[in-house]
C-alpha cells in the first residue's frame, strides 16, 4: 500500500455545543511520527490495518485493527506508526458539550475494542464535511453521533474470537498487578510453549512479552506516583512488583530518579 494522507477540516459553527472539526484517512510509515500537539478537541482513531503507538498521561498504548483510541479534549497528543504502513481513520469533535457526551456514552480515554469499521459513515462525512449547506452539516453530525454509538456499544469478546497475541495482551493488562505473572505463567495459562508464545507476540506488537509487561507495570506505577496520596510500598504492590527494592531499582533504571523523587510530580510528555 502507498502512504497517503486525506484530511479535511470544517469551520462550520454549530449552534448545538458540538461540531465535527475534521476528518482524515491516513496510511503512515513507521519512520515519520506525527507532530506532537496539545488539542482542545476530542479525537478518535479507528485502526484499519497495521499498528500504532499512542501516549497519554505517560502511558504507552498500542492500537491494532479492530480497536479505537480516544484522546479526550485538552490532552497532549503523541503517536506514531509501528507497522509499515499504519492505516487508520480519525474524527475530531469540538465544543463545550463534547466531554459530557463522551461521558454519557462511556467512551473513555485510551484503547477500546471496536465494532467493524463503518467506512460508509466516514465516506459520508468526507463527501459533506466542507459543504456550506445546513442539511449537509446536520448529516455530518448525524454520522458522527452514529460513529460514537458504534464505539459506545461494546464488542463481544472471548478467547475464541481474540487472536492469540490479543489474548496475551489482554491477560497482561488485566493481571499485571499479580507479581507472579510472567512469560511462564502466561504460557501455562494459554497452554502454549513460551517460545511460540513469544514469537507470536513479538510479530504482532514488535515488543517481547517481558518488555511489554515490564513497561506496562512501570507506566502504571509512574501514573500512581504522579497522583500521590498512596504509600510507595502500596504503589509497588499494585503495579505487580514483588518488593519495594526491586520497584525502586526498576524506576531508577527507567527514569534516572527514585520513586520518592517522582512522588507527586506530574508526568512530563516526551
XYZ file of N, CA and C in Angstrom:
810
model
N 0.834 -1.205 0.000
C 0.000 0.000 0.000
C 0.868 1.253 0.000
N 0.465 2.245 -0.760
C 1.173 3.515 -0.755
C 0.788 4.331 0.478
N 1.712 5.195 0.900
C 1.413 6.100 2.007
C 0.533 7.237 1.492
N -0.370 7.689 2.338
C -1.204 8.821 1.932
C -1.791 9.485 3.171
N -2.251 10.713 2.963
C -2.959 11.466 3.991
C -4.138 12.188 3.334
N -5.342 11.799 3.700
C -6.542 12.520 3.256
C -7.121 13.223 4.480
N -7.167 14.539 4.419
C -7.552 15.331 5.594
C -8.488 16.453 5.173
N -9.533 16.663 5.972
C -10.459 17.768 5.746
C -10.776 18.422 7.088
N -10.875 19.742 7.061
C -11.256 20.472 8.274
C -12.388 21.440 7.971
N -13.388 21.408 8.836
C -14.557 22.276 8.665
C -14.486 23.453 9.636
N -14.972 24.594 9.192
C -15.033 25.784 10.050
C -16.479 26.173 10.334
N -17.398 25.245 10.056
C -18.816 25.488 10.326
C -19.035 25.642 11.824
N -19.748 26.689 12.231
C -20.010 26.951 13.636
C -21.371 26.376 14.009
N -21.336 25.311 14.778
C -22.570 24.640 15.161
C -23.236 25.351 16.335
N -24.554 25.482 16.310
C -25.264 26.092 17.439
C -25.600 25.081 18.531
N -25.109 23.849 18.410
C -25.557 22.783 19.309
C -24.518 22.396 20.365
N -23.436 23.159 20.488
C -22.444 22.859 21.506
C -21.494 21.745 21.109
N -21.587 21.278 19.864
C -20.689 20.244 19.376
C -20.625 20.331 17.861
N -19.443 20.132 17.315
C -19.297 20.135 15.861
C -18.215 19.145 15.451
N -18.332 18.664 14.234
C -17.278 17.835 13.673
C -16.211 18.777 13.136
N -15.048 18.744 13.740
C -13.975 19.675 13.386
C -13.209 19.205 12.153
N -12.883 17.896 12.110
C -12.087 17.391 10.993
C -12.261 15.890 10.840
N -11.812 15.431 9.696
C -11.875 14.010 9.340
C -10.581 13.665 8.617
N -10.138 12.408 8.718
C -8.959 12.010 7.976
C -8.873 10.512 7.766
N -8.124 10.137 6.756
C -7.836 8.731 6.459
C -6.365 8.691 6.054
N -5.515 8.111 6.919
C -4.078 8.135 6.733
C -3.526 6.714 6.615
N -2.424 6.596 5.882
C -1.592 5.389 5.879
C -0.162 5.881 6.040
N 0.433 5.615 7.204
C 1.706 6.226 7.565
C 2.837 5.213 7.654
N 4.062 5.636 7.326
C 5.241 4.785 7.533
C 5.726 4.911 8.966
N 6.479 3.939 9.464
C 6.913 3.976 10.863
C 8.058 4.934 11.151
N 8.697 5.485 10.135
C 9.874 6.322 10.378
C 9.554 7.819 10.437
N 8.266 8.174 10.336
C 7.907 9.597 10.378
C 6.754 9.807 11.365
N 7.046 9.993 12.667
C 5.976 10.198 13.653
C 5.225 11.491 13.382
N 3.945 11.499 13.729
C 3.133 12.692 13.572
C 3.580 13.765 14.576
N 3.423 15.052 14.229
C 3.832 16.126 15.155
C 3.074 16.031 16.476
N 3.790 16.231 17.567
C 3.150 16.243 18.878
C 2.415 17.567 19.052
N 1.279 17.507 19.773
C 0.477 18.730 19.908
C -0.471 18.637 21.094
N -0.844 19.806 21.601
C -1.917 19.912 22.584
C -3.215 20.151 21.820
N -4.268 19.411 22.140
C -5.524 19.500 21.389
C -6.673 19.911 22.304
N -7.422 20.935 21.882
C -8.600 21.347 22.634
C -9.858 20.663 22.108
N -9.684 19.565 21.396
C -10.796 18.801 20.848
C -10.571 17.321 21.163
N -11.630 16.544 21.106
C -11.515 15.095 21.274
C -11.237 14.466 19.919
N -10.456 13.400 19.904
C -10.117 12.749 18.643
C -10.187 11.236 18.804
N -10.837 10.589 17.839
C -10.948 9.144 17.823
C -10.221 8.583 16.612
N -9.358 7.599 16.854
C -8.607 6.919 15.807
C -9.159 5.496 15.672
N -9.488 5.100 14.456
C -10.059 3.788 14.191
C -9.091 3.039 13.292
N -8.407 2.029 13.840
C -7.362 1.319 13.108
C -7.958 0.374 12.070
N -7.466 0.495 10.841
C -7.897 -0.407 9.769
C -6.885 -1.521 9.513
N -5.604 -1.185 9.547
C -4.572 -2.201 9.358
C -3.271 -1.716 9.982
N -2.398 -2.671 10.287
C -1.136 -2.313 10.913
C -1.309 -2.039 12.398
N -0.380 -1.282 12.954
C -0.446 -0.939 14.375
C 0.217 0.412 14.611
N -0.224 1.101 15.664
C 0.332 2.404 16.025
C 0.567 2.506 17.512
N 1.478 3.390 17.879
C 1.825 3.613 19.290
C 1.289 4.981 19.709
N 0.515 4.997 20.798
C -0.089 6.228 21.305
C 0.335 6.430 22.757
N 0.572 7.684 23.126
C 0.926 8.020 24.505
C -0.125 8.958 25.089
N -0.525 8.653 26.319
C -1.485 9.503 27.018
C -1.190 9.451 28.504
N -0.924 10.614 29.103
C -0.644 10.717 30.540
C 0.483 9.773 30.977
N 1.510 9.669 30.135
C 2.661 8.855 30.488
C 2.498 7.375 30.234
N 1.330 6.958 29.745
C 1.072 5.549 29.477
C 1.179 5.296 27.977
N 1.872 4.226 27.609
C 2.027 3.830 26.208
C 0.950 2.817 25.844
N 0.260 3.070 24.740
C -0.794 2.171 24.266
C -0.461 1.739 22.836
N -0.811 0.509 22.492
C -0.636 0.002 21.136
C -2.019 -0.220 20.530
N -2.236 0.348 19.346
C -3.526 0.252 18.667
C -3.415 -0.726 17.504
N -4.407 -1.634 17.421
C -4.419 -2.658 16.381
C -5.755 -2.643 15.649
N -5.832 -3.352 14.519
C -7.121 -3.451 13.820
C -8.199 -4.002 14.745
N -9.391 -3.447 14.611
C -10.471 -3.849 15.499
C -10.501 -3.077 16.796
N -9.663 -2.018 16.897
C -9.624 -1.186 18.099
C -9.695 0.289 17.724
N -10.146 1.097 18.672
C -10.112 2.559 18.512
C -9.324 3.144 19.672
N -8.780 4.336 19.436
C -8.100 5.068 20.503
C -8.753 6.434 20.625
N -9.027 6.836 21.856
C -9.678 8.131 22.098
C -8.753 9.051 22.883
N -8.471 10.218 22.310
C -7.837 11.312 23.044
C -8.947 12.254 23.502
N -9.064 12.521 24.801
C -10.081 13.482 25.254
C -9.656 14.907 24.932
N -10.617 15.812 24.915
C -10.298 17.226 24.712
C -9.375 17.702 25.838
N -8.375 18.512 25.475
C -7.452 19.043 26.460
C -6.289 18.124 26.765
N -5.967 17.219 25.857
C -4.863 16.281 26.093
C -3.695 16.582 25.163
N -2.538 16.074 25.563
C -1.332 16.192 24.740
C -1.240 14.950 23.872
N -1.174 15.136 22.561
C -1.194 14.011 21.630
C 0.217 13.669 21.139
N 0.543 12.389 21.250
C 1.830 11.895 20.775
C 1.611 10.483 20.254
N 1.812 10.280 18.965
C 1.585 8.949 18.400
C 2.417 8.770 17.129
N 2.589 7.485 16.762
C 3.372 7.173 15.569
C 2.995 5.786 15.070
N 3.332 5.505 13.820
C 3.115 4.178 13.244
C 4.174 3.207 13.762
N 3.757 1.971 14.000
C 4.702 0.909 14.333
C 4.917 -0.018 13.151
N 3.842 -0.292 12.420
C 3.941 -1.194 11.274
C 4.105 -0.377 9.997
N 4.293 -1.060 8.900
C 4.501 -0.373 7.623
C 3.521 -0.921 6.594
N 2.420 -0.212 6.295
C 2.038 1.068 6.906
C 1.040 0.872 8.055
N 0.756 1.962 8.744
C -0.292 2.016 9.760
C -1.449 2.811 9.150
N -2.554 2.121 8.869
C -3.687 2.771 8.216
C -4.823 2.965 9.212
N -5.347 4.172 9.267
C -6.431 4.457 10.206
C -7.308 5.593 9.693
N -8.522 5.639 10.205
C -9.430 6.767 10.027
C -9.457 7.539 11.351
N -9.695 8.843 11.277
C -9.862 9.592 12.521
C -10.943 10.647 12.363
N -11.467 11.044 13.495
C -12.516 12.063 13.551
C -12.251 12.934 14.757
N -12.313 14.261 14.588
C -12.185 15.152 15.737
C -13.508 15.872 15.950
N -13.908 15.971 17.200
C -15.140 16.678 17.556
C -14.806 17.711 18.607
N -15.470 18.849 18.526
C -15.102 20.007 19.340
C -16.354 20.700 19.850
N -16.236 21.315 21.026
C -17.344 22.081 21.579
C -17.541 21.792 23.054
N -18.251 22.678 23.760
C -18.424 22.504 25.207
C -19.215 21.269 25.597
N -20.005 20.727 24.672
C -20.819 19.554 25.006
C -20.066 18.240 24.827
N -18.867 18.291 24.260
C -18.154 17.051 23.928
C -17.809 16.216 25.164
N -17.212 16.780 26.235
C -16.879 15.945 27.396
C -18.097 15.250 27.992
N -19.207 15.973 28.084
C -20.422 15.370 28.639
C -20.931 14.247 27.750
N -20.902 14.471 26.440
C -21.371 13.454 25.500
C -20.547 12.174 25.615
N -19.224 12.310 25.647
C -18.365 11.125 25.745
C -18.581 10.411 27.081
N -18.789 11.177 28.140
C -19.049 10.569 29.452
C -20.358 9.792 29.438
N -21.385 10.394 28.862
C -22.693 9.728 28.803
C -22.615 8.432 27.994
N -21.778 8.414 26.965
C -21.639 7.219 26.133
C -20.594 6.248 26.678
N -19.956 6.633 27.798
C -18.919 5.803 28.424
C -17.754 5.537 27.470
N -17.405 6.556 26.699
C -16.232 6.473 25.831
C -15.070 7.085 26.595
N -14.213 6.241 27.115
C -13.133 6.690 27.987
C -11.830 6.841 27.198
N -10.893 7.637 27.701
C -9.602 7.785 27.017
C -8.864 6.459 26.918
N -8.101 6.297 25.832
C -7.310 5.095 25.655
C -7.864 4.176 24.593
N -7.414 2.915 24.644
C -7.777 1.916 23.639
C -9.062 1.203 24.034
N -9.884 0.938 23.041
C -11.149 0.238 23.280
C -11.421 -0.684 22.099
N -11.875 -1.905 22.375
C -12.282 -2.804 21.296
C -13.459 -2.195 20.560
N -13.454 -2.323 19.245
C -14.473 -1.653 18.435
C -15.218 -2.644 17.558
N -16.403 -2.240 17.157
C -17.156 -2.982 16.171
C -16.514 -2.766 14.798
N -16.939 -3.517 13.761
C -16.329 -3.364 12.431
C -16.292 -1.918 11.958
N -15.216 -1.562 11.283
C -15.008 -0.191 10.818
C -16.148 0.248 9.892
N -16.911 1.274 10.276
C -18.039 1.733 9.450
C -17.572 2.721 8.374
N -16.914 2.205 7.351
C -16.340 3.080 6.322
C -17.399 3.916 5.611
N -18.635 3.401 5.527
C -19.681 4.171 4.838
C -19.994 5.473 5.565
N -19.886 5.480 6.900
C -20.124 6.707 7.664
C -18.985 7.702 7.441
N -17.762 7.221 7.446
C -16.631 8.104 7.163
C -16.711 8.658 5.740
N -17.173 7.835 4.795
C -17.305 8.301 3.414
C -18.343 9.420 3.308
N -19.443 9.287 4.039
C -20.464 10.349 4.030
C -19.919 11.641 4.632
N -19.157 11.508 5.701
C -18.549 12.694 6.311
C -17.597 13.356 5.317
N -16.797 12.557 4.625
C -15.850 13.103 3.656
C -16.567 13.863 2.536
N -17.700 13.341 2.088
C -18.429 13.979 0.989
C -19.069 15.298 1.399
N -19.453 15.421 2.665
C -20.294 16.560 3.060
C -19.655 17.526 4.057
N -18.474 17.185 4.585
C -17.899 17.995 5.660
C -17.686 19.449 5.240
N -17.280 19.674 4.011
C -16.973 21.032 3.561
C -18.155 21.718 2.879
N -19.293 21.068 2.859
C -20.472 21.675 2.232
C -20.982 22.843 3.066
N -21.389 23.954 2.425
C -21.943 25.089 3.169
C -23.419 24.907 3.519
N -24.030 23.851 3.021
C -25.464 23.640 3.240
C -25.727 23.096 4.643
N -26.717 23.684 5.291
C -27.027 23.279 6.664
C -27.447 21.815 6.721
N -28.217 21.352 5.738
C -28.675 19.957 5.777
C -27.493 18.983 5.682
N -26.462 19.377 4.924
C -25.273 18.523 4.843
C -24.505 18.522 6.152
N -24.415 19.684 6.792
C -23.722 19.752 8.075
C -24.473 18.960 9.146
N -25.801 18.976 9.079
C -26.589 18.183 10.021
C -26.370 16.693 9.773
N -26.223 16.313 8.505
C -25.959 14.906 8.200
C -24.590 14.497 8.706
N -23.609 15.402 8.635
C -22.282 15.127 9.185
C -22.375 14.869 10.688
N -23.152 15.696 11.386
C -23.347 15.489 12.822
C -24.016 14.150 13.102
N -25.004 13.801 12.288
C -25.692 12.517 12.452
C -24.709 11.359 12.283
N -23.834 11.470 11.280
C -22.823 10.428 11.060
C -21.888 10.322 12.266
N -21.490 11.492 12.803
C -20.595 11.491 13.958
C -21.262 10.827 15.161
N -22.536 11.132 15.403
C -23.245 10.513 16.520
C -23.370 9.009 16.315
N -23.590 8.595 15.070
C -23.693 7.164 14.788
C -22.349 6.477 15.008
N -21.264 7.155 14.619
C -19.931 6.603 14.866
C -19.674 6.445 16.370
N -20.041 7.471 17.128
C -19.843 7.407 18.576
C -20.671 6.286 19.184
N -21.858 6.069 18.650
C -22.689 4.975 19.136
C -22.033 3.628 18.839
N -21.421 3.514 17.648
C -20.692 2.289 17.313
C -19.555 2.040 18.299
N -18.907 3.109 18.727
C -17.815 2.980 19.690
C -18.363 2.609 21.067
N -19.498 3.206 21.423
C -20.054 3.014 22.765
C -20.592 1.605 22.971
N -21.134 1.002 21.904
C -21.677 -0.351 22.031
C -20.520 -1.335 22.118
N -20.376 -2.054 23.209
C -19.202 -2.928 23.370
C -19.215 -4.078 22.387
N -18.010 -4.425 21.933
C -17.860 -5.584 21.077
C -17.727 -6.827 21.942
N -18.461 -7.848 21.609
C -18.389 -9.083 22.370
C -17.058 -9.761 22.079
N -16.358 -10.089 23.153
C -15.040 -10.715 23.012
C -14.959 -11.939 23.898
N -14.309 -12.953 23.420
C -13.978 -14.097 24.247
C -12.696 -14.714 23.702
N -12.207 -15.730 24.373
C -10.920 -16.292 23.995
C -10.935 -16.893 22.598
N -12.116 -17.282 22.100
C -12.161 -17.889 20.781
C -12.122 -16.863 19.668
N -12.527 -15.608 19.939
C -12.551 -14.586 18.899
C -11.309 -13.708 18.916
N -10.614 -13.642 20.031
C -9.393 -12.861 20.093
C -8.243 -13.619 19.432
N -7.342 -12.918 18.778
C -6.127 -13.545 18.287
C -5.303 -13.989 19.487
N -4.384 -14.928 19.259
C -3.552 -15.402 20.359
C -2.720 -14.257 20.944
N -2.168 -13.408 20.081
C -1.407 -12.261 20.583
C -2.314 -11.339 21.387
N -3.550 -11.158 20.920
C -4.505 -10.316 21.653
C -4.841 -10.896 23.012
N -4.908 -12.226 23.105
C -5.166 -12.866 24.391
C -4.032 -12.578 25.372
N -2.803 -12.639 24.883
C -1.649 -12.355 25.744
C -1.718 -10.917 26.250
N -1.957 -9.991 25.328
C -2.022 -8.568 25.678
C -3.129 -8.312 26.694
N -4.302 -8.906 26.449
C -5.428 -8.714 27.361
C -5.121 -9.282 28.735
N -4.479 -10.455 28.772
C -4.128 -11.072 30.048
C -3.167 -10.192 30.835
N -2.175 -9.619 30.165
C -1.219 -8.733 30.835
C -1.928 -7.508 31.391
N -2.782 -6.890 30.597
C -3.428 -5.646 31.006
C -4.471 -5.860 32.094
N -4.963 -7.080 32.220
C -5.928 -7.372 33.278
C -5.262 -7.856 34.562
N -4.079 -8.510 34.454
C -3.486 -9.160 35.627
C -2.053 -8.715 35.916
N -1.644 -7.551 35.368
C -0.266 -7.090 35.579
C 0.071 -6.891 37.042
N -0.948 -6.624 37.888
C -0.683 -6.373 39.311
C -0.339 -7.651 40.068
N -0.550 -8.806 39.447
C -0.163 -10.086 40.053
C 1.339 -10.278 39.864
N 2.083 -10.250 40.953
C 3.549 -10.298 40.846
C 4.052 -11.634 40.297
N 3.221 -12.658 40.316
C 3.626 -13.966 39.790
C 3.403 -14.087 38.284
N 2.816 -13.062 37.677
C 2.579 -13.116 36.240
C 3.887 -12.874 35.489
N 4.294 -13.845 34.693
C 5.469 -13.710 33.841
C 5.239 -14.544 32.584
N 6.248 -14.654 31.748
C 6.088 -15.375 30.480
C 5.690 -16.823 30.729
N 6.307 -17.469 31.720
C 5.991 -18.870 32.006
C 4.545 -19.031 32.459
N 4.093 -18.113 33.314
C 2.715 -18.186 33.804
C 1.719 -17.964 32.668
N 2.036 -17.030 31.777
C 1.153 -16.764 30.636
C 1.116 -17.975 29.707
N 2.284 -18.576 29.442
C 2.343 -19.754 28.575
C 1.552 -20.913 29.169
N 1.660 -21.086 30.486
C 0.910 -22.155 31.147
C -0.591 -21.890 31.081
N -0.971 -20.621 31.287
C -2.394 -20.266 31.251
C -2.997 -20.523 29.871
N -2.234 -20.187 28.812
C -2.744 -20.329 27.450
C -2.361 -21.663 26.811
N -1.651 -22.498 27.583
C -1.289 -23.837 27.139
C -0.495 -23.808 25.827
N 0.539 -22.975 25.835
C 1.441 -22.880 24.697
C 2.877 -22.867 25.185
N 3.803 -23.269 24.319
C 5.215 -23.187 24.667
C 5.623 -21.719 24.687
N 6.460 -21.350 25.631
C 6.816 -19.936 25.806
C 7.538 -19.365 24.585
N 8.297 -20.206 23.869
C 9.000 -19.713 22.676
C 8.002 -19.366 21.574
N 7.028 -20.234 21.351
C 5.997 -19.968 20.346
C 5.177 -18.746 20.735
N 4.863 -18.652 22.014
C 4.082 -17.518 22.514
C 4.828 -16.207 22.277
N 6.125 -16.217 22.610
C 6.936 -15.009 22.432
C 7.049 -14.596 20.983
N 7.188 -15.570 20.093
C 7.308 -15.272 18.668
C 6.024 -14.639 18.128
N 4.876 -15.178 18.533
C 3.583 -14.644 18.088
C 3.396 -13.206 18.571
N 3.728 -12.967 19.844
C 3.518 -11.632 20.425
C 4.448 -10.610 19.787
N 5.698 -10.983 19.603
C 6.668 -10.041 19.027
C 6.303 -9.696 17.579
N 5.824 -10.673 16.832
C 5.425 -10.414 15.448
C 4.254 -9.450 15.393
N 3.310 -9.585 16.334
C 2.114 -8.741 16.328
C 2.383 -7.343 16.872
N 3.208 -7.234 17.927
C 3.333 -5.964 18.644
C 4.737 -5.364 18.629
N 5.698 -6.029 18.008
C 7.058 -5.502 17.868
C 7.732 -5.248 19.217
N 7.395 -6.085 20.195
C 7.992 -5.982 21.523
C 7.871 -7.352 22.173
N 8.824 -7.710 23.053
C 8.727 -9.002 23.723
C 7.661 -8.956 24.816
N 7.197 -10.141 25.208
C 6.195 -10.212 26.279
C 6.758 -9.628 27.570
N 7.988 -9.982 27.898
C 8.599 -9.492 29.143
C 8.729 -7.975 29.140
N 9.163 -7.417 28.013
C 9.322 -5.966 27.929
C 7.971 -5.262 28.016
N 6.944 -5.818 27.360
C 5.616 -5.195 27.410
C 5.067 -5.225 28.835
N 5.217 -6.371 29.508
C 4.739 -6.495 30.882
C 5.471 -5.519 31.795
N 6.798 -5.430 31.645
C 7.571 -4.511 32.482
C 7.180 -3.059 32.218
N 7.055 -2.683 30.925
C 6.682 -1.316 30.597
C 5.284 -0.982 31.102
N 4.373 -1.940 31.004
C 3.002 -1.691 31.473
C 2.996 -1.461 32.982
N 3.752 -2.276 33.713
C 3.825 -2.108 35.163
C 4.476 -0.772 35.538
N 5.563 -0.434 34.845
C 6.258 0.815 35.157
C 5.393 2.034 34.832
N 4.706 2.013 33.716
C 3.844 3.142 33.361
C 2.693 3.297 34.341
N 2.140 2.167 34.779
C 1.073 2.236 35.782
C 1.622 2.796 37.092
N 2.799 2.348 37.490
C 3.412 2.831 38.726
C 3.717 4.327 38.652
N 4.245 4.783 37.526
C 4.561 6.204 37.371
C 3.297 7.055 37.445
N 2.207 6.533 36.904
C 0.934 7.255 36.981
C 0.478 7.381 38.433
N 0.625 6.306 39.221
C 0.250 6.354 40.636
C 1.184 7.265 41.429
N 2.472 7.242 41.096
C 3.419 8.128 41.775
C 3.079 9.588 41.507
N 2.752 9.913 40.266
C 2.419 11.292 39.913
C 1.160 11.755 40.642
N 0.227 10.825 40.840
C -1.026 11.168 41.509
C -0.811 11.414 42.990
N 0.120 10.663 43.603
C 0.394 10.813 45.028
C -0.732 10.257 45.884
N -0.614 10.425 47.207
C -1.680 10.021 48.117
C -1.669 8.549 48.473
N -0.686 7.786 48.005
C -0.632 6.349 48.275
C 0.798 5.996 48.668
N 0.989 5.206 49.724
C 2.344 4.826 50.130
C 3.085 4.131 48.991
N 4.392 4.342 48.942
C 5.191 3.796 47.854
C 5.159 2.272 47.847
N 5.150 1.647 49.028
C 5.112 0.181 49.049
C 3.800 -0.339 48.461
N 2.728 0.415 48.647
C 1.432 0.005 48.090
C 1.403 0.207 46.575
N 2.045 1.293 46.094
C 2.149 1.520 44.654
C 2.915 0.368 44.001
N 4.007 -0.056 44.660
C 4.796 -1.181 44.128
C 3.951 -2.442 44.052
N 3.191 -2.693 45.104
C 2.354 -3.895 45.152
C 1.269 -3.856 44.084
N 0.595 -2.725 43.939
C -0.497 -2.603 42.970
C 0.010 -2.623 41.524
N 1.306 -2.409 41.348
C 1.875 -2.401 39.996
C 2.559 -3.717 39.646
N 2.481 -4.700 40.565
C 2.995 -6.028 40.252
C 4.447 -6.272 40.594
N 5.062 -5.405 41.421
C 6.462 -5.598 41.821
C 6.503 -6.354 43.146
N 7.367 -7.381 43.221
C 7.362 -8.258 44.397
C 8.049 -7.646 45.607
N 8.799 -6.547 45.410
C 9.425 -5.881 46.558
C 9.630 -4.410 46.236
N 9.714 -3.600 47.298
C 9.948 -2.171 47.120
C 11.348 -1.933 46.553
N 12.307 -2.768 46.974
C 13.689 -2.605 46.492
C 13.754 -2.813 44.981
N 13.094 -3.866 44.495
C 13.095 -4.135 43.050
C 12.338 -3.040 42.303
N 11.261 -2.577 42.893
C 10.489 -1.481 42.301
C 11.352 -0.231 42.178
N 12.076 0.096 43.229
C 12.916 1.298 43.223
C 14.017 1.195 42.165
N 14.639 0.016 42.065
C 15.697 -0.172 41.061
C 15.121 -0.029 39.648
N 13.926 -0.572 39.431
C 13.311 -0.524 38.099
C 12.933 0.905 37.709
N 12.381 1.657 38.669
C 12.012 3.051 38.399
C 13.254 3.886 38.115
N 14.294 3.676 38.909
C 15.523 4.460 38.714
C 16.175 4.130 37.373
N 16.142 2.853 36.996
C 16.729 2.447 35.717
C 15.989 3.098 34.548
N 14.669 3.231 34.676
C 13.869 3.795 33.580
C 13.941 5.313 33.541
N 13.923 5.954 34.711
C 13.794 7.421 34.760
C 15.045 8.132 35.239
N 15.971 7.399 35.893
C 17.135 8.044 36.474
C 16.846 8.685 37.822
N 15.634 8.457 38.341
C 15.236 9.050 39.619
C 14.558 8.004 40.489
N 14.527 8.259 41.785
C 13.917 7.314 42.718
C 12.409 7.541 42.773
N 11.647 6.556 43.289
C 10.203 6.778 43.459
C 9.897 7.980 44.342
N 10.720 8.192 45.361
C 10.494 9.337 46.253
C 10.619 10.668 45.506
N 11.563 10.726 44.570
C 11.761 11.963 43.803
C 10.619 12.214 42.824
N 9.982 11.139 42.367
C 8.890 11.278 41.401
C 7.540 11.446 42.072
N 7.470 11.217 43.381
C 6.185 11.205 44.083
C 5.509 12.575 44.021
N 4.278 12.586 43.517
C 3.502 13.827 43.453
C 3.911 14.762 42.341
N 4.846 14.349 41.487
C 5.298 15.215 40.390
C 4.580 14.832 39.093
N 3.882 15.772 38.457
C 3.143 15.440 37.238
C 4.048 14.834 36.181
N 3.486 13.892 35.417
C 4.247 13.272 34.339
C 4.507 14.264 33.238
N 5.692 14.218 32.690
C 6.047 15.064 31.550
C 5.907 14.269 30.273
N 5.273 14.869 29.270
C 5.198 14.225 27.972
C 6.505 14.447 27.219
N 7.011 13.382 26.607
C 8.284 13.498 25.854
C 8.072 13.007 24.462
